[in-house]
DNA sequence: CAGTGAATTTAAAACGTTGCAACTTCTCTG
DNA sequence: CAGAGAAGTTGCAACGTTTTAAATTCACTG
């Protein structure tokens, strides 16, 4: 019933053969002409181009892929369990943006819950499901990075590793973020800094911690990074934790929020305790969307441009797929500091 | 340099031929055995299955696609300009969830900015870029729906149309949402209701308006739906508009927010005017994530489960791709009313 | 024991593309 | 004017799969 074979529309699907017949040339010639092969006479090239356009010829992806082994597909490993607000959206936007017009399309490879992260990567490589891989939540000695590097398979990670062999990555300078946040809090006269970190196994947790500790030491401030909660903890639990912590006698007077959800959780805890930013304590948050313009009370924010990160990843991956050496393939995004309240 | 031909790993890639050689059977037999074709003796089937597993055989997508014309790809039309918070993430999650294990993968087909929405759909159909299409922002006489129905191409829309010919869709009952919201506001003693609608051209704008108007009429309340702003308006502009409108002498005393961003904008405007929900006016918002649990002050919400919507779309599309008639292929999600503050 | 038909298996032909090796032309050199 | 060589074009063979049509085997009937 669904088996039409020839798709509706009546007319024959345009292939190299139909174009060849129309021009009286051989299939090979047509193929080459369309590939702008210099061996084909310029005149012939134009003739072919014309005929192809007239027929609305579009090369068949499946056939190309079968023949060449290239898929023209970028596989995006998506962790869909919890999210840093808007993360998926912006990263996706930037990524597809960068790939626009290159012939590559983005396919989602969902992290099956609780499955080993390596399985996904291995499946993609072994079954040639794509020409390149994009992933995030990178770990210091991420096995995916090791494997893909060994295989010589193009990829780009969001986040760095601690491998000595270079590999393509795009990252946000979280250390600088932490430093800037602490500096801001110090400027406001705060001295007991609390920061909720990502799960310890992610590389950027280390960067944040390092920035926090270094900046606090330099200034003689104290710091704390609660073990009980992380950025992966459900936001309501984070809020509950903070409600308790901020009510304690030795409560911190400065909080750094590394995500929008965490920031909102923090604000909610403060509201419940009738604490106000600028009064009993101050807050600096990482901002990835326009939402902070709307939150009341307002807090200081440092911007992380995820759309741009996505674009950088797309561009980096393209270069990696073109065989460029990994040495130069990194982008470190600088925090955009733009504190609203005037110093 | 990248042209290895045979992928690293040394061993030959497993194909039907290698399995055939290993078992001493013909390629055809192997193909059939793996497809569980009853014509093949059960004993042979097992033999083949065993050999295939031993070699780690996985069918080549490109070859299957070339041969059968089926891509095993679902194309997702994503509008990436602005977003209802978390929309992309949850919908994507549900969709990939539903497609898990079916052999289908989800590919993003980004709406090229300002390009005719039809182009995307036509490209996909004409170039066989997928076996099915998923899209949102459906319009009452959406040309994509008309075209795909005509072509007999499987799809599912998020949102209904007003065509008489049935087609597969998944939608949230926005009329019921509007009614519930108004009922709630009326219960709280409010009588002048304001609701910011989506852009007029989307079907769900009509549903919302209808629900609003009907519910207000039934109860003798007044209503307003500002022309100047919509859900597509940048949130800061919405906030600015509301700051002005809520300060006016004839200000509404009940606001219905059809999205989380709109709700936050509304709360921000109220905070700026020192208005408090429950005092000068009340707010009911549509909730799609856990974020409202953290916002202060709290407001009444009605839940729209976007993850579930994504799953429903996936399941519906699967059935549509299996050739099932469109008559039964709809899912109307009921609003989950769960007002926190006790009546 | 020839003949029938069911039960299995198989060879060969596609699907649309690209790469290799060859084949024409044609122009130019010696 | 033979021959070399460039310039342009072509046929054929894959890539790995499914499908059509045909072949083989086998048990059983008459």
XYZ file of C-alpha atoms (C1' of nucleotides) in Angstrom:
746
model
C 0.000 0.000 0.000
C 2.851 2.341 0.824
C 5.000 0.646 -1.768
C 4.850 3.121 -4.575
C 8.372 2.546 -5.764
C 8.370 5.599 -7.949
C 7.373 8.475 -5.751
C 4.315 10.367 -6.772
C 4.711 13.355 -8.998
C 4.822 11.237 -12.117
C 8.099 12.409 -13.557
C 11.158 10.271 -13.283
C 13.565 11.102 -10.516
C 16.600 12.961 -11.843
C 19.816 10.970 -11.567
C 23.199 11.150 -13.200
C 21.820 8.848 -15.846
C 18.914 11.061 -16.804
C 21.209 14.063 -17.006
C 23.652 12.034 -19.095
C 20.901 11.033 -21.478
C 19.682 14.605 -21.782
C 23.132 15.883 -22.667
C 24.261 12.881 -24.671
C 27.294 12.510 -22.446
C 28.471 9.603 -20.347
C 27.496 9.250 -16.722
C 31.103 9.578 -15.652
C 31.439 12.843 -17.512
C 28.353 14.236 -15.875
C 29.561 13.185 -12.461
C 32.894 14.869 -13.058
C 31.399 17.969 -14.574
C 29.195 18.467 -11.535
C 32.197 17.937 -9.298
C 33.915 20.740 -11.210
C 36.685 18.379 -12.227
C 39.246 20.361 -14.284
C 39.663 17.458 -16.668
C 36.265 18.222 -18.104
C 36.099 21.044 -20.651
C 34.609 24.242 -19.301
C 32.041 24.239 -22.058
C 30.893 20.741 -21.166
C 30.737 21.662 -17.514
C 28.308 24.423 -18.249
C 26.207 22.259 -20.487
C 25.908 19.693 -17.733
C 25.245 22.247 -15.044
C 22.431 23.646 -17.145
C 20.840 20.263 -17.779
C 21.174 19.272 -14.151
C 19.495 22.449 -13.024
C 16.731 21.992 -15.545
C 15.990 18.532 -14.247
C 16.353 19.570 -10.648
C 19.056 17.026 -10.122
C 20.211 16.473 -6.562
C 22.789 13.799 -5.852
C 21.469 10.824 -3.943
C 22.934 10.856 -0.457
C 22.610 7.135 0.027
C 24.442 6.331 -3.178
C 27.222 8.790 -2.460
C 27.544 7.444 1.010
C 27.648 3.864 -0.144
C 30.245 4.618 -2.724
C 32.499 6.971 -0.810
C 31.949 5.859 2.747
C 31.268 9.458 3.718
C 27.980 10.066 5.433
C 27.778 13.843 5.487
C 26.332 13.450 8.922
C 27.496 14.892 12.208
C 26.430 12.921 15.223
C 25.541 14.935 18.282
C 25.720 13.069 21.560
C 23.002 14.539 23.655
C 22.676 14.024 27.350
C 19.006 14.497 27.849
C 18.604 13.734 31.504
C 18.868 17.103 33.150
C 19.889 20.319 31.591
C 21.502 23.613 32.123
C 18.646 25.808 31.043
C 18.561 26.498 27.338
C 21.701 24.541 26.802
C 20.324 22.206 24.195
C 18.569 24.915 22.313
C 21.409 27.355 21.925
C 24.120 24.824 21.302
C 21.988 23.190 18.664
C 21.227 26.496 17.069
C 24.857 27.472 16.822
C 25.898 24.078 15.584
C 23.375 23.863 12.787
C 24.152 27.454 12.006
C 27.812 26.690 11.430
C 26.999 23.637 9.344
C 24.523 25.509 7.204
C 25.362 25.171 3.542
C 28.143 22.648 4.023
C 25.982 19.670 3.152
C 26.356 18.257 6.619
C 23.338 17.548 8.717
C 23.137 17.031 12.439
C 21.749 13.803 13.802
C 20.931 13.265 17.431
C 22.421 10.302 19.107
C 20.653 10.177 22.433
C 22.575 8.919 25.412
C 20.550 5.933 26.336
C 19.974 6.303 30.029
C 22.679 4.768 32.142
C 24.439 3.322 29.117
C 28.166 3.504 28.996
C 29.125 6.679 27.207
C 31.654 4.761 25.164
C 29.050 2.553 23.535
C 27.576 5.454 21.647
C 30.907 6.585 20.320
C 31.984 3.103 19.383
C 28.727 2.389 17.614
C 29.043 5.528 15.555
C 32.607 4.833 14.527
C 32.260 1.138 13.852
C 29.040 1.434 11.918
C 30.070 4.578 10.140
C 27.042 6.449 11.355
C 28.661 9.801 10.832
C 31.748 11.659 9.671
C 32.205 13.479 12.924
C 31.068 13.554 16.533
C 30.159 16.359 18.889
C 29.734 15.875 22.607
C 29.845 17.667 25.904
C 30.335 16.895 29.597
C 33.933 16.158 28.976
C 35.995 14.520 31.664
C 39.719 15.026 32.377
C 40.592 11.618 30.976
C 37.526 11.135 28.895
C 37.646 7.686 27.292
C 35.737 8.990 24.300
C 38.486 11.439 23.542
C 41.111 8.768 23.874
C 39.245 6.337 21.643
C 38.398 8.834 18.926
C 41.922 10.159 18.866
C 43.279 6.647 18.519
C 40.860 5.929 15.712
C 41.693 9.178 13.987
C 37.993 9.907 13.927
C 37.047 13.595 13.677
C 35.290 15.076 16.696
C 35.067 18.078 18.914
C 34.315 18.102 22.601
C 32.705 20.834 24.611
C 35.241 21.024 27.349
C 38.894 20.190 27.688
C 40.721 17.121 28.899
C 44.063 16.577 30.541
C 45.495 14.361 27.845
C 48.841 15.483 26.529
C 47.953 14.649 22.944
C 46.021 17.620 21.588
C 42.465 17.170 20.331
C 39.801 19.514 19.033
C 37.747 21.210 21.702
C 35.684 24.259 22.431
C 35.447 25.435 25.984
C 34.367 28.298 28.143
C 37.020 29.729 30.396
C 35.443 28.666 33.639
C 38.501 29.475 35.638
C 38.313 33.064 34.480
C 34.615 33.022 35.244
C 35.257 31.884 38.784
C 37.958 34.486 39.230
C 35.753 37.253 37.908
C 32.901 36.187 40.120
C 35.079 36.141 43.209
C 36.601 39.489 42.284
C 33.161 40.953 42.001
C 32.084 39.590 45.351
C 35.281 40.814 46.958
C 34.669 44.211 45.448
C 31.304 44.227 47.131
C 32.978 43.489 50.422
C 32.140 39.800 50.670
C 34.620 37.413 52.191
C 32.954 34.009 52.676
C 32.292 32.585 49.250
C 30.110 29.601 48.431
C 30.080 27.960 45.048
C 28.077 24.962 43.926
C 30.219 22.949 41.553
C 29.348 20.569 38.764
C 29.877 16.891 39.483
C 33.490 16.350 40.276
C 34.188 14.119 37.310
C 33.684 16.836 34.722
C 36.748 18.774 33.742
C 35.121 22.126 34.130
C 34.476 21.391 37.775
C 38.230 21.425 38.269
C 38.617 24.664 36.373
C 35.953 26.324 38.446
C 37.415 25.074 41.670
C 40.868 26.193 40.708
C 39.671 29.660 39.790
C 37.674 29.932 42.979
C 40.458 28.766 45.250
C 43.144 30.835 43.576
C 41.085 34.009 43.595
C 40.046 33.546 47.199
C 43.593 32.836 48.323
C 44.898 35.903 46.559
C 42.387 37.999 48.395
C 42.404 36.236 51.720
C 38.792 35.142 51.443
C 37.362 31.852 52.617
C 35.486 29.527 50.323
C 33.309 26.472 50.449
C 32.140 24.009 47.816
C 29.389 21.849 49.262
C 29.747 18.126 48.772
C 26.085 17.427 49.258
C 24.841 19.157 46.118
C 26.100 19.738 42.613
C 24.805 21.253 39.410
C 23.282 17.875 38.630
C 21.252 17.867 41.814
C 17.566 18.602 41.247
C 17.071 22.320 41.660
C 14.572 21.987 44.463
C 17.136 20.072 46.487
C 19.704 22.736 45.789
C 17.241 25.336 47.002
C 16.542 23.305 50.139
C 20.225 22.949 50.826
C 20.806 26.653 50.414
C 17.843 27.514 52.583
C 19.530 25.610 55.328
C 23.057 26.779 54.646
C 22.226 30.448 54.283
C 20.339 30.409 57.577
C 23.294 29.023 59.509
C 25.256 31.317 61.805
C 28.428 30.902 59.727
C 26.569 31.413 56.468
C 28.487 32.560 53.406
C 28.026 36.146 52.341
C 28.773 35.607 48.676
C 27.393 32.949 46.350
C 28.608 32.029 42.877
C 26.043 30.228 40.714
C 27.457 28.362 37.765
C 24.137 27.899 36.034
C 20.857 29.657 35.598
C 18.842 27.029 37.335
C 21.214 27.078 40.263
C 20.905 30.849 40.366
C 17.157 30.696 40.425
C 17.325 28.084 43.133
C 19.567 30.385 45.096
C 17.281 33.357 44.654
C 14.360 31.261 45.753
C 16.156 30.169 48.905
C 17.086 33.770 49.630
C 13.550 34.974 49.095
C 12.289 32.334 51.486
C 14.757 33.534 54.102
C 14.020 37.185 53.382
C 17.590 37.740 52.331
C 18.308 40.287 49.646
C 21.215 40.426 47.262
C 23.148 43.552 48.058
C 22.126 43.416 51.672
C 23.009 40.333 53.654
C 24.908 38.737 50.800
C 25.701 39.033 47.129
C 25.282 36.697 44.210
C 27.117 36.328 40.931
C 25.641 33.981 38.372
C 26.596 32.588 35.041
C 24.142 33.764 32.465
C 23.383 31.944 29.243
C 20.122 33.504 28.194
C 18.151 36.704 28.498
C 16.249 35.409 31.462
C 18.284 37.255 34.039
C 17.124 40.535 32.644
C 13.739 39.549 33.979
C 14.506 38.025 37.305
C 13.817 40.060 40.396
C 15.793 40.778 42.384
C 18.519 41.295 39.837
C 21.907 39.779 40.338
C 25.313 40.246 38.797
C 25.962 37.950 35.890
C 28.752 36.809 33.626
C 27.731 35.730 30.175
C 28.444 32.424 28.491
C 27.463 32.511 24.849
C 26.277 29.001 24.109
C 25.066 29.787 20.634
C 28.532 30.972 19.810
C 29.963 27.873 21.449
C 27.802 25.769 19.164
C 29.011 27.671 16.142
C 32.612 27.307 17.211
C 32.096 23.589 17.625
C 30.610 23.332 14.171
C 33.449 25.220 12.582
C 36.069 23.306 14.526
C 34.528 19.992 13.597
C 34.460 20.951 9.938
C 38.159 21.640 10.033
C 38.785 18.430 11.883
C 36.837 16.525 9.261
C 38.917 18.170 6.584
C 41.877 16.476 8.160
C 43.390 19.485 9.853
C 45.765 18.652 12.693
C 44.337 18.980 16.169
C 47.042 21.338 17.426
C 45.245 24.463 16.357
C 41.709 23.257 16.768
C 40.623 24.807 20.002
C 38.500 27.714 21.006
C 38.508 29.074 24.522
C 35.612 31.414 25.068
C 36.350 34.321 27.349
C 33.689 35.227 29.896
C 31.831 38.369 28.935
C 31.774 40.397 32.084
C 29.068 42.979 32.055
C 27.976 43.721 35.558
C 24.844 45.719 35.391
C 24.848 47.413 38.747
C 27.385 50.175 38.540
C 30.548 49.796 40.660
C 45.959 10.884 4.375
C 42.449 10.336 5.662
C 41.806 7.940 2.794
C 42.227 4.659 4.574
C 39.549 2.866 2.619
C 39.523 -0.005 5.038
C 38.937 1.523 8.438
C 41.560 0.898 10.987
C 41.191 -2.080 13.246
C 42.694 -4.341 10.617
C 39.884 -6.846 10.327
C 37.585 -6.729 7.353
C 34.265 -5.033 7.844
C 31.459 -7.548 8.308
C 28.963 -7.583 5.463
C 26.403 -10.008 4.184
C 29.096 -11.457 2.022
C 31.489 -12.200 4.844
C 28.708 -13.821 6.825
C 27.710 -15.815 3.754
C 31.248 -17.013 3.299
C 31.539 -17.979 6.927
C 28.383 -20.047 6.818
C 28.802 -21.368 3.299
C 25.400 -19.984 2.363
C 24.384 -17.554 -0.321
C 24.123 -13.845 0.354
C 20.417 -13.939 -0.323
C 19.910 -16.614 2.277
C 21.808 -14.668 4.865
C 19.862 -11.534 4.122
C 16.594 -13.420 4.458
C 17.653 -15.289 7.551
C 18.526 -12.048 9.306
C 15.191 -10.609 8.255
C 13.551 -13.614 9.906
C 11.991 -14.619 6.605
C 9.856 -17.752 7.197
C 11.046 -19.227 3.931
C 14.397 -19.892 5.529
C 14.633 -23.014 7.673
C 14.705 -22.283 11.375
C 17.945 -24.165 11.701
C 19.608 -22.060 9.019
C 18.298 -18.891 10.610
C 20.031 -19.714 13.821
C 23.221 -20.627 12.098
C 23.255 -17.296 10.342
C 22.303 -15.350 13.436
C 25.186 -16.957 15.243
C 27.719 -16.174 12.530
C 26.462 -12.624 12.188
C 26.793 -12.042 15.886
C 30.239 -13.533 15.911
C 31.379 -11.165 13.201
C 29.579 -8.223 14.722
C 27.614 -7.718 11.563
C 25.524 -4.575 11.334
C 23.634 -3.813 8.144
C 24.971 -0.876 6.193
C 22.479 1.954 6.367
C 23.571 3.506 3.133
C 23.188 0.302 1.176
C 19.794 -0.431 2.662
C 18.699 3.046 1.939
C 19.922 2.969 -1.612
C 18.248 -0.321 -2.263
C 14.924 0.244 -0.516
C 14.543 3.977 -0.691
C 13.886 4.026 3.040
C 16.129 6.293 5.025
C 15.296 5.309 8.589
C 15.550 8.972 9.355
C 13.033 11.296 10.913
C 13.498 14.912 9.998
C 12.741 17.402 12.728
C 11.945 20.907 11.573
C 13.261 23.137 14.284
C 12.500 26.780 14.579
C 15.527 28.025 16.399
C 14.891 31.721 16.525
C 13.231 32.201 19.878
C 11.989 29.581 22.199
C 9.497 28.729 24.796
C 11.864 27.833 27.570
C 13.014 24.252 27.516
C 10.857 23.526 24.529
C 13.591 22.173 22.352
C 15.104 20.105 25.077
C 12.024 18.309 26.298
C 10.434 17.758 22.933
C 13.676 16.348 21.637
C 14.043 14.136 24.634
C 10.576 12.677 24.272
C 10.953 12.235 20.557
C 14.243 10.380 20.677
C 12.857 8.426 23.587
C 9.930 7.164 21.544
C 12.165 6.315 18.613
C 14.641 4.460 20.756
C 15.191 0.952 19.489
C 13.176 1.379 16.318
C 16.210 1.970 14.141
C 15.059 5.474 13.355
C 17.273 8.398 14.099
C 16.334 12.040 14.397
C 17.983 14.563 12.138
C 17.622 18.284 12.558
C 16.497 20.250 9.618
C 17.026 23.809 10.730
C 14.628 26.408 9.494
C 16.938 28.595 7.568
C 16.154 32.039 8.833
C 13.371 33.733 6.976
C 13.164 30.936 4.430
C 9.782 29.808 3.318
C 8.679 27.020 5.603
C 7.555 25.044 2.570
C 11.026 24.821 1.115
C 12.244 22.646 3.928
C 9.365 20.227 3.604
C 9.615 20.058 -0.145
C 13.346 19.479 -0.040
C 12.931 16.618 2.364
C 10.226 14.939 0.344
C 11.741 15.452 -3.076
C 15.243 14.434 -2.097
C 14.072 11.632 0.144
C 15.928 13.026 3.106
C 13.754 11.171 5.547
C 10.872 8.779 6.023
C 8.886 11.134 8.160
C 8.680 14.737 9.291
C 7.986 16.367 12.616
C 7.249 20.031 13.006
C 5.567 22.555 15.247
C 4.074 26.035 15.084
C 1.213 24.735 13.081
C -1.134 27.151 11.366
C -4.863 26.697 10.742
C -4.298 26.138 7.040
C -0.705 25.157 7.227
C 0.628 24.615 3.691
C 3.027 21.995 4.966
C 0.156 19.877 6.179
C -1.644 20.243 2.883
C 1.425 19.357 0.857
C 2.472 16.365 2.933
C -1.057 15.013 2.971
C -1.246 15.327 -0.797
C 2.073 13.581 -1.179
C 1.057 10.855 1.214
C 4.242 11.560 3.117
C 4.218 10.530 6.787
C 4.398 13.345 9.306
C 3.080 14.618 12.572
C 2.507 18.195 13.534
C 2.590 19.707 16.966
C -0.682 21.537 16.807
C -3.879 21.123 14.889
C -5.149 22.632 11.665
C -8.599 23.427 10.377
C -8.408 21.201 7.348
C -11.281 18.774 7.017
C -9.044 15.941 5.862
C -7.611 14.343 8.977
C -3.874 14.248 9.517
C -1.627 13.081 12.323
C -1.114 15.583 15.097
C -0.267 15.938 18.734
C -1.558 18.952 20.552
C -2.050 20.398 23.972
C -5.574 21.390 24.841
C -4.968 25.092 24.996
C -8.623 25.905 25.088
C -8.980 23.854 28.252
C -5.880 25.549 29.599
C -7.359 28.978 29.005
C -10.643 27.950 30.592
C -8.905 26.507 33.611
C -6.796 29.609 34.011
C -9.791 31.899 33.831
C -11.725 29.690 36.216
C -8.901 29.920 38.669
C -8.697 33.677 38.416
C -12.450 33.979 38.773
C -12.282 31.771 41.833
C -9.809 34.216 43.285
C -12.251 37.014 42.679
C -10.609 38.503 39.598
C -12.728 39.944 36.827
C -10.514 41.801 34.354
C -8.375 39.210 32.615
C -5.353 39.869 30.439
C -3.752 37.228 28.295
C -0.792 37.559 25.983
C -1.414 35.377 22.969
C 0.940 33.729 20.533
C 1.162 35.284 17.114
C -2.227 35.209 15.537
C -1.281 32.952 12.688
C -0.672 29.910 14.870
C -3.613 27.653 15.444
C -3.147 27.509 19.167
C -3.584 31.244 19.386
C -7.149 30.699 18.256
C -7.716 27.931 20.758
C -6.430 30.057 23.575
C -8.527 33.022 22.536
C -11.592 30.896 22.237
C -11.109 29.383 25.660
C -10.443 32.776 27.179
C -13.419 34.472 25.610
C -15.830 31.642 26.289
C -14.799 31.291 29.910
C -14.951 35.032 30.509
C -18.357 35.322 28.868
C -19.756 32.490 30.929
C -18.647 34.260 34.065
C -19.327 37.822 33.060
C -15.663 38.813 33.199
C -13.911 41.210 30.865
C -10.845 40.223 28.922
C -8.115 41.777 26.854
C -5.528 40.355 24.489
C -2.955 43.017 23.675
C -2.151 43.537 20.021
C 1.188 45.111 20.710
C 2.913 42.065 22.132
C 2.800 38.333 21.584
C 4.657 35.282 22.829
C 7.169 35.930 20.064
C 7.953 39.381 21.362
C 11.291 39.614 23.165
C 10.631 39.059 26.821
C 12.034 42.403 27.889
C 9.538 44.138 25.645
C 6.744 42.090 27.113
C 7.892 43.106 30.560
C 8.005 46.753 29.503
C 4.537 46.521 28.068
C 3.176 44.945 31.222
C 4.906 47.499 33.425
C 2.943 50.110 31.603
C -0.305 48.244 31.365
C -0.401 47.088 34.958
C 0.211 50.611 36.183
C -2.753 52.022 34.279
C -5.916 52.978 36.169
C -7.965 50.365 34.325
C -5.308 47.688 34.799
C -6.314 44.037 34.630
C -6.486 42.171 37.910
C -5.775 38.740 36.471
C -3.064 37.706 34.050
C -2.752 34.449 32.140
C 0.764 33.632 30.928
C 0.968 31.073 28.171
C 4.670 30.453 28.540
C 7.323 30.412 31.183
C 9.248 33.289 29.753
C 6.092 35.370 29.566
C 5.368 34.462 33.168
C 8.788 35.543 34.303
C 8.394 38.750 32.347
C 5.104 39.326 34.080
C 6.560 38.667 37.505
C 9.368 41.040 36.767
C 6.959 43.786 35.749
C 4.958 43.181 38.884
C 8.023 43.270 41.088
C 9.047 46.554 39.527
C 5.612 47.996 40.287
C 5.566 46.481 43.781
C 2.549 44.421 42.871
C 2.120 41.046 44.496
C 0.273 38.036 43.195
C -2.575 37.387 45.592
C -2.841 41.028 46.484
C -3.490 43.494 43.688
C -3.819 40.823 41.052
C -3.390 37.139 40.385
C -1.411 35.228 37.828
C -1.872 31.823 36.241
C 0.944 30.502 34.079
C 1.543 27.582 31.842
C 4.329 25.517 33.260
C 6.579 23.249 31.237
C 9.475 22.685 33.581
C 10.303 22.571 37.253
C 11.382 26.179 37.274
C 8.185 27.497 38.772
C 8.848 25.588 41.919
C 11.726 27.979 42.414
C 10.304 31.286 41.372
C 9.372 33.728 44.055
C 6.718 34.842 44.443
C 4.969 31.636 43.505
C 2.118 31.649 41.062
C -0.555 29.192 40.065
C 0.435 26.996 37.173
C -1.030 24.516 34.747
C 1.339 21.912 33.444
C 2.120 21.108 29.827
C 4.212 17.982 29.558
C 6.450 18.597 26.586
C 8.512 15.491 27.064
C 5.334 13.484 26.850
C 4.315 15.509 23.799
C 7.564 14.539 22.153
C 6.995 10.906 22.939
C 3.477 11.062 21.598
C 4.786 12.638 18.416
C 7.343 9.905 18.035
C 4.811 7.160 18.521
C 2.305 8.817 16.239
C 4.858 9.302 13.522
C 5.906 5.675 13.743
C 2.337 4.594 13.165
C 1.984 7.060 10.337
C 5.135 5.677 8.735
C 3.718 2.192 9.052
C 0.944 3.346 6.800
C -1.763 3.675 9.398
C -4.655 5.908 8.364
C -4.623 9.408 9.781
C -8.092 9.175 11.290
C -6.918 7.773 14.573
C -3.553 9.431 14.723
C -4.070 12.264 17.129
C -3.236 12.914 20.706
C -4.785 15.772 22.627
C -2.950 16.367 25.857
C -5.151 17.446 28.715
C -3.822 20.227 30.917
C -2.646 18.927 34.244
C -4.196 21.265 36.748
C -2.402 21.190 40.037
C -2.806 24.506 41.757
C -0.440 24.565 44.635
C -2.024 27.169 46.827
C -4.991 25.536 48.462
C -8.461 26.791 47.474
C 9.557 -45.032 -10.468
C 7.913 -40.936 -12.964
C 5.531 -36.951 -11.425
C 3.906 -33.424 -8.284
C 4.398 -29.878 -5.311
C 6.050 -27.965 -1.198
C 10.202 -26.432 1.227
C 14.546 -24.319 0.848
C 18.110 -22.173 -1.302
C 20.400 -19.492 -4.972
C 22.065 -16.461 -9.032
C 21.617 -12.259 -10.912
C 19.939 -7.742 -11.368
C 19.197 -3.670 -9.731
C 19.533 1.103 -6.549
C 22.933 5.839 -7.963
C 27.282 7.057 -7.263
C 32.616 7.451 -7.948
C 37.377 5.776 -9.243
C 40.304 3.291 -12.299
C 42.027 2.362 -16.568
C 41.328 2.856 -20.976
C 39.942 5.053 -25.134
C 39.479 8.813 -28.537
C 40.738 13.089 -30.580
C 43.641 16.542 -31.488
C 47.975 19.289 -31.548
C 52.554 19.509 -31.737
C 57.441 17.783 -32.229
C 61.289 15.902 -34.750
C 54.193 12.092 -41.443
C 55.065 8.811 -37.614
C 54.760 9.311 -33.001
C 54.424 11.513 -28.554
C 51.710 13.662 -25.513
C 48.071 16.450 -23.845
C 43.040 17.183 -23.434
C 38.877 15.373 -23.064
C 35.748 11.654 -22.668
C 34.122 6.964 -21.686
C 33.103 1.912 -20.052
C 33.252 -0.907 -16.355
C 33.508 -2.281 -11.831
C 32.642 -1.715 -7.536
C 30.105 -0.099 -2.660
C 26.274 -3.621 0.344
C 21.801 -4.387 0.209
C 16.972 -6.394 -1.291
C 14.044 -8.509 -4.648
C 12.655 -11.243 -8.587
C 12.757 -15.329 -10.777
C 14.657 -19.574 -11.032
C 16.925 -23.654 -9.324
C 17.571 -27.378 -6.243
C 16.234 -30.755 -2.925
C 13.109 -33.783 -0.862
C 9.095 -36.406 0.554
C 5.266 -38.362 -1.139
C 1.533 -39.780 -4.380
C -0.358 -42.688 -7.934
